[in-house]
mmCIF file with all atom_site columns, C-alpha atoms in Angstrom:
data_model
loop_
_atom_site.group_PDB
_atom_site.id
_atom_site.type_symbol
_atom_site.label_atom_id
_atom_site.label_alt_id
_atom_site.label_comp_id
_atom_site.label_asym_id
_atom_site.label_entity_id
_atom_site.label_seq_id
_atom_site.pdbx_PDB_ins_code
_atom_site.Cartn_x
_atom_site.Cartn_y
_atom_site.Cartn_z
_atom_site.occupancy
_atom_site.B_iso_or_equiv
_atom_site.pdbx_formal_charge
_atom_site.auth_seq_id
_atom_site.auth_comp_id
_atom_site.auth_asym_id
_atom_site.auth_atom_id
_atom_site.pdbx_PDB_model_num
ATOM 1   C CA . MET A 1 1   ? 0.022  0.007   0.017  1.00 56.00 ? 41  MET A CA 1
ATOM 2   C CA . ARG A 1 2   ? 1.327  3.402   -0.994 1.00 63.00 ? 42  ARG A CA 1
ATOM 3   C CA . ALA A 1 3   ? 0.971  5.980   1.692  1.00 62.00 ? 43  ALA A CA 1
ATOM 4   C CA . LYS A 1 4   ? 1.606  9.684   1.775  1.00 76.00 ? 44  LYS A CA 1
ATOM 5   C CA . MET A 1 5   ? 3.487  11.060  4.697  1.00 77.00 ? 45  MET A CA 1
ATOM 6   C CA . VAL A 1 6   ? 0.298  12.867  6.069  1.00 77.00 ? 46  VAL A CA 1
ATOM 7   C CA . GLU A 1 7   ? -1.621 9.647   5.930  1.00 83.00 ? 47  GLU A CA 1
ATOM 8   C CA . PHE A 1 8   ? 1.220  7.740   7.584  1.00 84.00 ? 48  PHE A CA 1
ATOM 9   C CA . GLU A 1 9   ? 1.555  10.195  10.446 1.00 83.00 ? 49  GLU A CA 1
ATOM 10  C CA . ARG A 1 10  ? -2.206 9.883   11.146 1.00 82.00 ? 50  ARG A CA 1
ATOM 11  C CA . LEU A 1 11  ? -2.191 6.033   11.382 1.00 85.00 ? 51  LEU A CA 1
ATOM 12  C CA . PRO A 1 12  ? -3.879 4.823   14.684 1.00 81.00 ? 52  PRO A CA 1
ATOM 13  C CA . ASP A 1 13  ? -1.980 3.266   17.433 1.00 82.00 ? 53  ASP A CA 1
ATOM 14  C CA . ASP A 1 14  ? -2.991 -0.295  16.828 1.00 83.00 ? 54  ASP A CA 1
ATOM 15  C CA . GLY A 1 15  ? -0.221 -2.134  18.629 1.00 79.00 ? 55  GLY A CA 1
ATOM 16  C CA . ASP A 1 16  ? 1.796  -2.755  15.437 1.00 82.00 ? 56  ASP A CA 1
ATOM 17  C CA . LEU A 1 17  ? 5.033  -1.056  14.309 1.00 85.00 ? 57  LEU A CA 1
ATOM 18  C CA . HIS A 1 18  ? 4.503  0.869   11.193 1.00 86.00 ? 58  HIS A CA 1
ATOM 19  C CA . GLU A 1 19  ? 7.311  2.070   8.840  1.00 87.00 ? 59  GLU A CA 1
ATOM 20  C CA . LEU A 1 20  ? 7.352  3.819   5.435  1.00 88.00 ? 60  LEU A CA 1
ATOM 21  C CA . ASP A 1 21  ? 9.697  2.412   2.852  1.00 89.00 ? 61  ASP A CA 1
ATOM 22  C CA . GLY A 1 22  ? 9.725  4.615   -0.361 1.00 87.00 ? 62  GLY A CA 1
ATOM 23  C CA . GLY A 1 23  ? 6.026  5.407   0.195  1.00 87.00 ? 63  GLY A CA 1
ATOM 24  C CA . GLU A 1 24  ? 5.158  1.631   0.909  1.00 88.00 ? 64  GLU A CA 1
ATOM 25  C CA . LEU A 1 25  ? 3.471  1.006   4.239  1.00 89.00 ? 65  LEU A CA 1
ATOM 26  C CA . ILE A 1 26  ? 5.167  -1.648  6.235  1.00 87.00 ? 66  ILE A CA 1
ATOM 27  C CA . VAL A 1 27  ? 3.209  -3.163  9.188  1.00 87.00 ? 67  VAL A CA 1
ATOM 28  C CA . MET A 1 28  ? 5.072  -5.360  11.718 1.00 86.00 ? 68  MET A CA 1
ATOM 29  C CA . PRO A 1 29  ? 3.251  -7.084  14.437 1.00 84.00 ? 69  PRO A CA 1
ATOM 30  C CA . PRO A 1 30  ? 4.855  -7.213  17.890 1.00 84.00 ? 70  PRO A CA 1
ATOM 31  C CA . GLN A 1 31  ? 7.936  -9.346  17.999 1.00 86.00 ? 71  GLN A CA 1
ATOM 32  C CA . GLY A 1 32  ? 8.479  -12.509 19.942 1.00 89.00 ? 72  GLY A CA 1
ATOM 33  C CA . LEU A 1 33  ? 9.889  -12.821 23.544 1.00 91.00 ? 73  LEU A CA 1
ATOM 34  C CA . ARG A 1 34  ? 13.544 -13.493 22.423 1.00 91.00 ? 74  ARG A CA 1
ATOM 35  C CA . HIS A 1 35  ? 13.523 -10.399 20.245 1.00 91.00 ? 75  HIS A CA 1
ATOM 36  C CA . GLY A 1 36  ? 12.211 -8.371  23.097 1.00 91.00 ? 76  GLY A CA 1
ATOM 37  C CA . ILE A 1 37  ? 14.835 -9.740  25.515 1.00 92.00 ? 77  ILE A CA 1
ATOM 38  C CA . VAL A 1 38  ? 17.685 -8.979  23.090 1.00 93.00 ? 78  VAL A CA 1
ATOM 39  C CA . GLN A 1 39  ? 16.313 -5.591  22.483 1.00 93.00 ? 79  GLN A CA 1
ATOM 40  C CA . ALA A 1 40  ? 16.131 -4.871  26.313 1.00 93.00 ? 80  ALA A CA 1
ATOM 41  C CA . ALA A 1 41  ? 19.708 -6.174  26.681 1.00 92.00 ? 81  ALA A CA 1
ATOM 42  C CA . VAL A 1 42  ? 21.035 -3.889  23.852 1.00 92.00 ? 82  VAL A CA 1
ATOM 43  C CA . LEU A 1 43  ? 19.078 -0.709  25.355 1.00 92.00 ? 83  LEU A CA 1
ATOM 44  C CA . GLU A 1 44  ? 20.428 -1.604  28.864 1.00 91.00 ? 84  GLU A CA 1
ATOM 45  C CA . GLU A 1 45  ? 24.161 -2.032  27.607 1.00 89.00 ? 85  GLU A CA 1
ATOM 46  C CA . LEU A 1 46  ? 24.055 1.181   25.502 1.00 90.00 ? 86  LEU A CA 1
ATOM 47  C CA . SER A 1 47  ? 22.244 3.243   28.127 1.00 89.00 ? 87  SER A CA 1
ATOM 48  C CA . ARG A 1 48  ? 24.897 2.479   30.614 1.00 85.00 ? 88  ARG A CA 1
ATOM 49  C CA . ALA A 1 49  ? 27.542 3.975   28.292 1.00 79.00 ? 89  ALA A CA 1
ATOM 50  C CA . ALA A 1 50  ? 25.416 6.696   26.851 1.00 72.00 ? 90  ALA A CA 1
ATOM 51  C CA . ASP A 1 51  ? 26.670 9.599   28.987 1.00 76.00 ? 91  ASP A CA 1
ATOM 52  C CA . PHE A 1 52  ? 27.162 11.528  25.690 1.00 77.00 ? 92  PHE A CA 1
ATOM 53  C CA . GLY A 1 53  ? 23.683 10.993  24.268 1.00 88.00 ? 93  GLY A CA 1
ATOM 54  C CA . ILE A 1 54  ? 20.281 9.259   24.270 1.00 92.00 ? 94  ILE A CA 1
ATOM 55  C CA . VAL A 1 55  ? 19.232 5.690   23.465 1.00 93.00 ? 95  VAL A CA 1
ATOM 56  C CA . PRO A 1 56  ? 15.697 5.339   22.352 1.00 92.00 ? 96  PRO A CA 1
ATOM 57  C CA . GLY A 1 57  ? 14.129 2.206   21.276 1.00 86.00 ? 97  GLY A CA 1
ATOM 58  C CA . ARG A 1 58  ? 11.724 1.662   18.294 1.00 85.00 ? 98  ARG A CA 1
ATOM 59  C CA . CYS A 1 59  ? 11.222 5.467   17.647 1.00 90.00 ? 99  CYS A CA 1
ATOM 60  C CA . GLY A 1 60  ? 10.826 6.888   14.137 1.00 92.00 ? 100 GLY A CA 1
ATOM 61  C CA . PHE A 1 61  ? 13.609 8.514   11.999 1.00 95.00 ? 101 PHE A CA 1
ATOM 62  C CA . ARG A 1 62  ? 12.598 10.235  8.707  1.00 94.00 ? 102 ARG A CA 1
ATOM 63  C CA . LEU A 1 63  ? 15.483 9.282   6.414  1.00 95.00 ? 103 LEU A CA 1
ATOM 64  C CA . ALA A 1 64  ? 13.915 10.711  3.342  1.00 93.00 ? 104 ALA A CA 1
ATOM 65  C CA . PRO A 1 65  ? 10.682 12.432  2.319  1.00 91.00 ? 105 PRO A CA 1
ATOM 66  C CA . ASP A 1 66  ? 8.879  9.036   2.000  1.00 91.00 ? 106 ASP A CA 1
ATOM 67  C CA . VAL A 1 67  ? 10.963 6.856   4.295  1.00 93.00 ? 107 VAL A CA 1
ATOM 68  C CA . VAL A 1 68  ? 10.454 6.495   8.051  1.00 94.00 ? 108 VAL A CA 1
ATOM 69  C CA . GLN A 1 69  ? 12.361 3.760   9.801  1.00 95.00 ? 109 GLN A CA 1
ATOM 70  C CA . ALA A 1 70  ? 12.319 2.742   13.487 1.00 94.00 ? 110 ALA A CA 1
ATOM 71  C CA . PRO A 1 71  ? 15.517 0.761   14.461 1.00 97.00 ? 111 PRO A CA 1
ATOM 72  C CA . ASP A 1 72  ? 15.193 -1.549  17.348 1.00 95.00 ? 112 ASP A CA 1
ATOM 73  C CA . VAL A 1 73  ? 17.643 0.552   19.238 1.00 96.00 ? 113 VAL A CA 1
ATOM 74  C CA . ALA A 1 74  ? 19.262 3.774   18.314 1.00 96.00 ? 114 ALA A CA 1
ATOM 75  C CA . PHE A 1 75  ? 21.913 6.135   19.786 1.00 95.00 ? 115 PHE A CA 1
ATOM 76  C CA . ILE A 1 76  ? 21.879 9.931   19.223 1.00 94.00 ? 116 ILE A CA 1
ATOM 77  C CA . ARG A 1 77  ? 24.847 11.960  20.424 1.00 91.00 ? 117 ARG A CA 1
ATOM 78  C CA . GLY A 1 78  ? 23.990 14.662  23.035 1.00 88.00 ? 118 GLY A CA 1
ATOM 79  C CA . GLU A 1 79  ? 24.985 17.527  20.909 1.00 90.00 ? 119 GLU A CA 1
ATOM 80  C CA . ARG A 1 80  ? 22.368 16.517  18.261 1.00 91.00 ? 120 ARG A CA 1
ATOM 81  C CA . THR A 1 81  ? 19.401 16.815  20.763 1.00 87.00 ? 121 THR A CA 1
ATOM 82  C CA . ALA A 1 82  ? 18.889 20.375  19.749 1.00 88.00 ? 122 ALA A CA 1
ATOM 83  C CA . GLU A 1 83  ? 17.829 18.997  16.307 1.00 87.00 ? 123 GLU A CA 1
ATOM 84  C CA . ILE A 1 84  ? 14.956 16.850  17.801 1.00 89.00 ? 124 ILE A CA 1
ATOM 85  C CA . ALA A 1 85  ? 11.331 17.753  17.755 1.00 83.00 ? 125 ALA A CA 1
ATOM 86  C CA . TRP A 1 86  ? 10.391 15.526  20.712 1.00 84.00 ? 126 TRP A CA 1
ATOM 87  C CA . ASP A 1 87  ? 6.863  14.787  19.656 1.00 84.00 ? 127 ASP A CA 1
ATOM 88  C CA . ARG A 1 88  ? 7.683  14.065  15.992 1.00 86.00 ? 128 ARG A CA 1
ATOM 89  C CA . TYR A 1 89  ? 10.009 11.931  13.994 1.00 89.00 ? 129 TYR A CA 1
ATOM 90  C CA . CYS A 1 90  ? 13.729 12.684  14.022 1.00 92.00 ? 130 CYS A CA 1
ATOM 91  C CA . GLU A 1 91  ? 14.514 14.513  10.778 1.00 92.00 ? 131 GLU A CA 1
ATOM 92  C CA . PHE A 1 92  ? 17.906 12.602  10.504 1.00 94.00 ? 132 PHE A CA 1
ATOM 93  C CA . GLY A 1 93  ? 19.432 9.217   10.798 1.00 96.00 ? 133 GLY A CA 1
ATOM 94  C CA . PRO A 1 94  ? 20.545 8.148   14.323 1.00 96.00 ? 134 PRO A CA 1
ATOM 95  C CA . ASP A 1 95  ? 24.291 8.169   14.976 1.00 96.00 ? 135 ASP A CA 1
ATOM 96  C CA . LEU A 1 96  ? 23.917 4.293   15.631 1.00 96.00 ? 136 LEU A CA 1
ATOM 97  C CA . ALA A 1 97  ? 21.097 2.091   14.392 1.00 97.00 ? 137 ALA A CA 1
ATOM 98  C CA . VAL A 1 98  ? 20.688 -1.500  15.758 1.00 97.00 ? 138 VAL A CA 1
ATOM 99  C CA . GLU A 1 99  ? 18.383 -3.959  13.977 1.00 97.00 ? 139 GLU A CA 1
ATOM 100 C CA . ILE A 1 100 ? 17.717 -7.351  15.477 1.00 96.00 ? 140 ILE A CA 1
ATOM 101 C CA . LEU A 1 101 ? 16.876 -10.031 13.008 1.00 94.00 ? 141 LEU A CA 1
ATOM 102 C CA . SER A 1 102 ? 13.647 -11.891 13.198 1.00 88.00 ? 142 SER A CA 1
ATOM 103 C CA . PRO A 1 103 ? 12.509 -15.119 11.299 1.00 83.00 ? 143 PRO A CA 1
ATOM 104 C CA . ASP A 1 104 ? 10.163 -13.080 9.141  1.00 81.00 ? 144 ASP A CA 1
ATOM 105 C CA . ASP A 1 105 ? 12.809 -10.433 8.193  1.00 86.00 ? 145 ASP A CA 1
ATOM 106 C CA . ASN A 1 106 ? 13.156 -9.822  4.329  1.00 86.00 ? 146 ASN A CA 1
ATOM 107 C CA . ALA A 1 107 ? 16.792 -9.601  3.237  1.00 89.00 ? 147 ALA A CA 1
ATOM 108 C CA . ALA A 1 108 ? 16.173 -7.160  0.474  1.00 90.00 ? 148 ALA A CA 1
ATOM 109 C CA . ARG A 1 109 ? 14.189 -4.717  2.746  1.00 90.00 ? 149 ARG A CA 1
ATOM 110 C CA . LEU A 1 110 ? 16.832 -5.003  5.467  1.00 93.00 ? 150 LEU A CA 1
ATOM 111 C CA . GLN A 1 111 ? 19.496 -4.037  3.027  1.00 93.00 ? 151 GLN A CA 1
ATOM 112 C CA . ARG A 1 112 ? 17.387 -1.003  1.962  1.00 92.00 ? 152 ARG A CA 1
ATOM 113 C CA . LYS A 1 113 ? 17.050 -0.048  5.648  1.00 94.00 ? 153 LYS A CA 1
ATOM 114 C CA . ILE A 1 114 ? 20.751 -0.187  6.136  1.00 96.00 ? 154 ILE A CA 1
ATOM 115 C CA . SER A 1 115 ? 21.456 1.745   2.978  1.00 95.00 ? 155 SER A CA 1
ATOM 116 C CA . GLY A 1 116 ? 18.774 4.314   4.022  1.00 95.00 ? 156 GLY A CA 1
ATOM 117 C CA . TYR A 1 117 ? 20.288 4.755   7.426  1.00 97.00 ? 157 TYR A CA 1
ATOM 118 C CA . LEU A 1 118 ? 23.849 5.280   6.052  1.00 97.00 ? 158 LEU A CA 1
ATOM 119 C CA . ALA A 1 119 ? 22.557 7.698   3.389  1.00 96.00 ? 159 ALA A CA 1
ATOM 120 C CA . ALA A 1 120 ? 20.748 9.763   6.069  1.00 96.00 ? 160 ALA A CA 1
ATOM 121 C CA . GLY A 1 121 ? 23.979 10.153  7.972  1.00 95.00 ? 161 GLY A CA 1
ATOM 122 C CA . THR A 1 122 ? 23.998 7.211   10.454 1.00 96.00 ? 162 THR A CA 1
ATOM 123 C CA . GLY A 1 123 ? 27.631 6.336   11.134 1.00 95.00 ? 163 GLY A CA 1
ATOM 124 C CA . ILE A 1 124 ? 27.127 2.727   12.165 1.00 96.00 ? 164 ILE A CA 1
ATOM 125 C CA . VAL A 1 125 ? 24.438 0.133   11.530 1.00 97.00 ? 165 VAL A CA 1
ATOM 126 C CA . ARG A 1 126 ? 24.583 -3.016  13.591 1.00 97.00 ? 166 ARG A CA 1
ATOM 127 C CA . VAL A 1 127 ? 22.482 -6.152  12.619 1.00 97.00 ? 167 VAL A CA 1
ATOM 128 C CA . LEU A 1 128 ? 22.270 -8.651  15.465 1.00 96.00 ? 168 LEU A CA 1
ATOM 129 C CA . ASP A 1 129 ? 21.524 -12.198 14.573 1.00 95.00 ? 169 ASP A CA 1
ATOM 130 C CA . PRO A 1 130 ? 20.236 -14.042 17.789 1.00 93.00 ? 170 PRO A CA 1
ATOM 131 C CA . ASP A 1 131 ? 20.298 -17.411 15.977 1.00 92.00 ? 171 ASP A CA 1
ATOM 132 C CA . SER A 1 132 ? 24.030 -17.403 14.919 1.00 93.00 ? 172 SER A CA 1
ATOM 133 C CA . ILE A 1 133 ? 24.977 -15.010 17.745 1.00 94.00 ? 173 ILE A CA 1
ATOM 134 C CA . THR A 1 134 ? 26.714 -12.656 15.358 1.00 96.00 ? 174 THR A CA 1
ATOM 135 C CA . VAL A 1 135 ? 26.647 -9.010  14.656 1.00 97.00 ? 175 VAL A CA 1
ATOM 136 C CA . ASN A 1 136 ? 27.312 -7.467  11.233 1.00 96.00 ? 176 ASN A CA 1
ATOM 137 C CA . VAL A 1 137 ? 28.652 -3.964  11.396 1.00 96.00 ? 177 VAL A CA 1
ATOM 138 C CA . TYR A 1 138 ? 28.024 -1.632  8.459  1.00 97.00 ? 178 TYR A CA 1
ATOM 139 C CA . GLN A 1 139 ? 29.704 1.757   7.986  1.00 94.00 ? 179 GLN A CA 1
ATOM 140 C CA . LYS A 1 140 ? 29.187 1.772   4.240  1.00 90.00 ? 180 LYS A CA 1
ATOM 141 C CA . PRO A 1 141 ? 26.450 0.020   2.177  1.00 86.00 ? 181 PRO A CA 1
ATOM 142 C CA . ASP A 1 142 ? 27.208 -3.560  1.239  1.00 84.00 ? 182 ASP A CA 1
ATOM 143 C CA . VAL A 1 143 ? 30.339 -3.541  3.380  1.00 90.00 ? 183 VAL A CA 1
ATOM 144 C CA . PHE A 1 144 ? 30.524 -5.023  6.666  1.00 95.00 ? 184 PHE A CA 1
ATOM 145 C CA . ARG A 1 145 ? 32.405 -6.998  9.174  1.00 95.00 ? 185 ARG A CA 1
ATOM 146 C CA . THR A 1 146 ? 30.909 -9.874  11.182 1.00 97.00 ? 186 THR A CA 1
ATOM 147 C CA . LEU A 1 147 ? 31.617 -10.225 14.932 1.00 96.00 ? 187 LEU A CA 1
ATOM 148 C CA . THR A 1 148 ? 31.126 -13.632 16.539 1.00 96.00 ? 188 THR A CA 1
ATOM 149 C CA . ALA A 1 149 ? 30.158 -14.685 20.107 1.00 94.00 ? 189 ALA A CA 1
ATOM 150 C CA . ASP A 1 150 ? 33.767 -14.486 21.086 1.00 92.00 ? 190 ASP A CA 1
ATOM 151 C CA . ASP A 1 151 ? 34.241 -10.889 19.772 1.00 95.00 ? 191 ASP A CA 1
ATOM 152 C CA . ARG A 1 152 ? 33.523 -7.627  21.452 1.00 93.00 ? 192 ARG A CA 1
ATOM 153 C CA . ILE A 1 153 ? 31.372 -4.691  20.248 1.00 93.00 ? 193 ILE A CA 1
ATOM 154 C CA . ASP A 1 154 ? 32.685 -1.127  20.602 1.00 90.00 ? 194 ASP A CA 1
ATOM 155 C CA . ALA A 1 155 ? 32.343 2.205   19.185 1.00 85.00 ? 195 ALA A CA 1
ATOM 156 C CA . PRO A 1 156 ? 35.170 4.489   20.397 1.00 87.00 ? 196 PRO A CA 1
ATOM 157 C CA . GLU A 1 157 ? 34.061 7.311   18.059 1.00 85.00 ? 197 GLU A CA 1
ATOM 158 C CA . LEU A 1 158 ? 30.571 7.295   19.481 1.00 87.00 ? 198 LEU A CA 1
ATOM 159 C CA . LEU A 1 159 ? 30.843 5.767   22.922 1.00 86.00 ? 199 LEU A CA 1
ATOM 160 C CA . PRO A 1 160 ? 34.279 6.072   24.393 1.00 86.00 ? 200 PRO A CA 1
ATOM 161 C CA . GLY A 1 161 ? 35.187 3.260   26.647 1.00 84.00 ? 201 GLY A CA 1
ATOM 162 C CA . PHE A 1 162 ? 32.101 1.258   25.604 1.00 87.00 ? 202 PHE A CA 1
ATOM 163 C CA . SER A 1 163 ? 32.867 -2.525  25.005 1.00 89.00 ? 203 SER A CA 1
ATOM 164 C CA . VAL A 1 164 ? 30.585 -5.512  25.466 1.00 90.00 ? 204 VAL A CA 1
ATOM 165 C CA . ALA A 1 165 ? 30.808 -9.170  24.398 1.00 92.00 ? 205 ALA A CA 1
ATOM 166 C CA . VAL A 1 166 ? 28.870 -10.494 21.543 1.00 94.00 ? 206 VAL A CA 1
ATOM 167 C CA . ARG A 1 167 ? 26.854 -13.183 23.381 1.00 86.00 ? 207 ARG A CA 1
ATOM 168 C CA . ALA A 1 168 ? 23.338 -14.421 23.582 1.00 59.00 ? 208 ALA A CA 1
ATOM 169 C CA . PRO A 1 169 ? 21.360 -12.786 26.494 1.00 56.00 ? 209 PRO A CA 1
ATOM 170 C CA . VAL A 1 170 ? 19.137 -15.844 26.434 1.00 47.00 ? 210 VAL A CA 1
#
């Protein structure tokens, strides 16, 4: 379904997550328990290190006129909070976007999301795969490095001193 931004912004709160992908309305039902536990663990770890910014979960970022994405977890540097209209979508890409894979994720759509974040100024996109206990780290479209369960995640340019093991929280 093609949706204009005005129509998108007027969608009722029906318990589903809505995104806009090139004008196409994407409706995602609530995620399963494991997804929620992984998301909560990521939010907690990033929040501990976020003295220099804010860590929202599942809030909308307008990446282009007809694209609104809601990463599972995001990080926005403190100096960018002046750019935020607190009751509307952020009009920029987050500094860090974290997506957690689900069994029903579409690979092509995920790649568009990654490219959209990076094109909108996101510095790092992390894609967590709870099944394989890996994290793909993107800083350029189609170019990533894979971290495994024995590796550590860090981001010294965004979160000085932050380092956490890639491991399954469940």
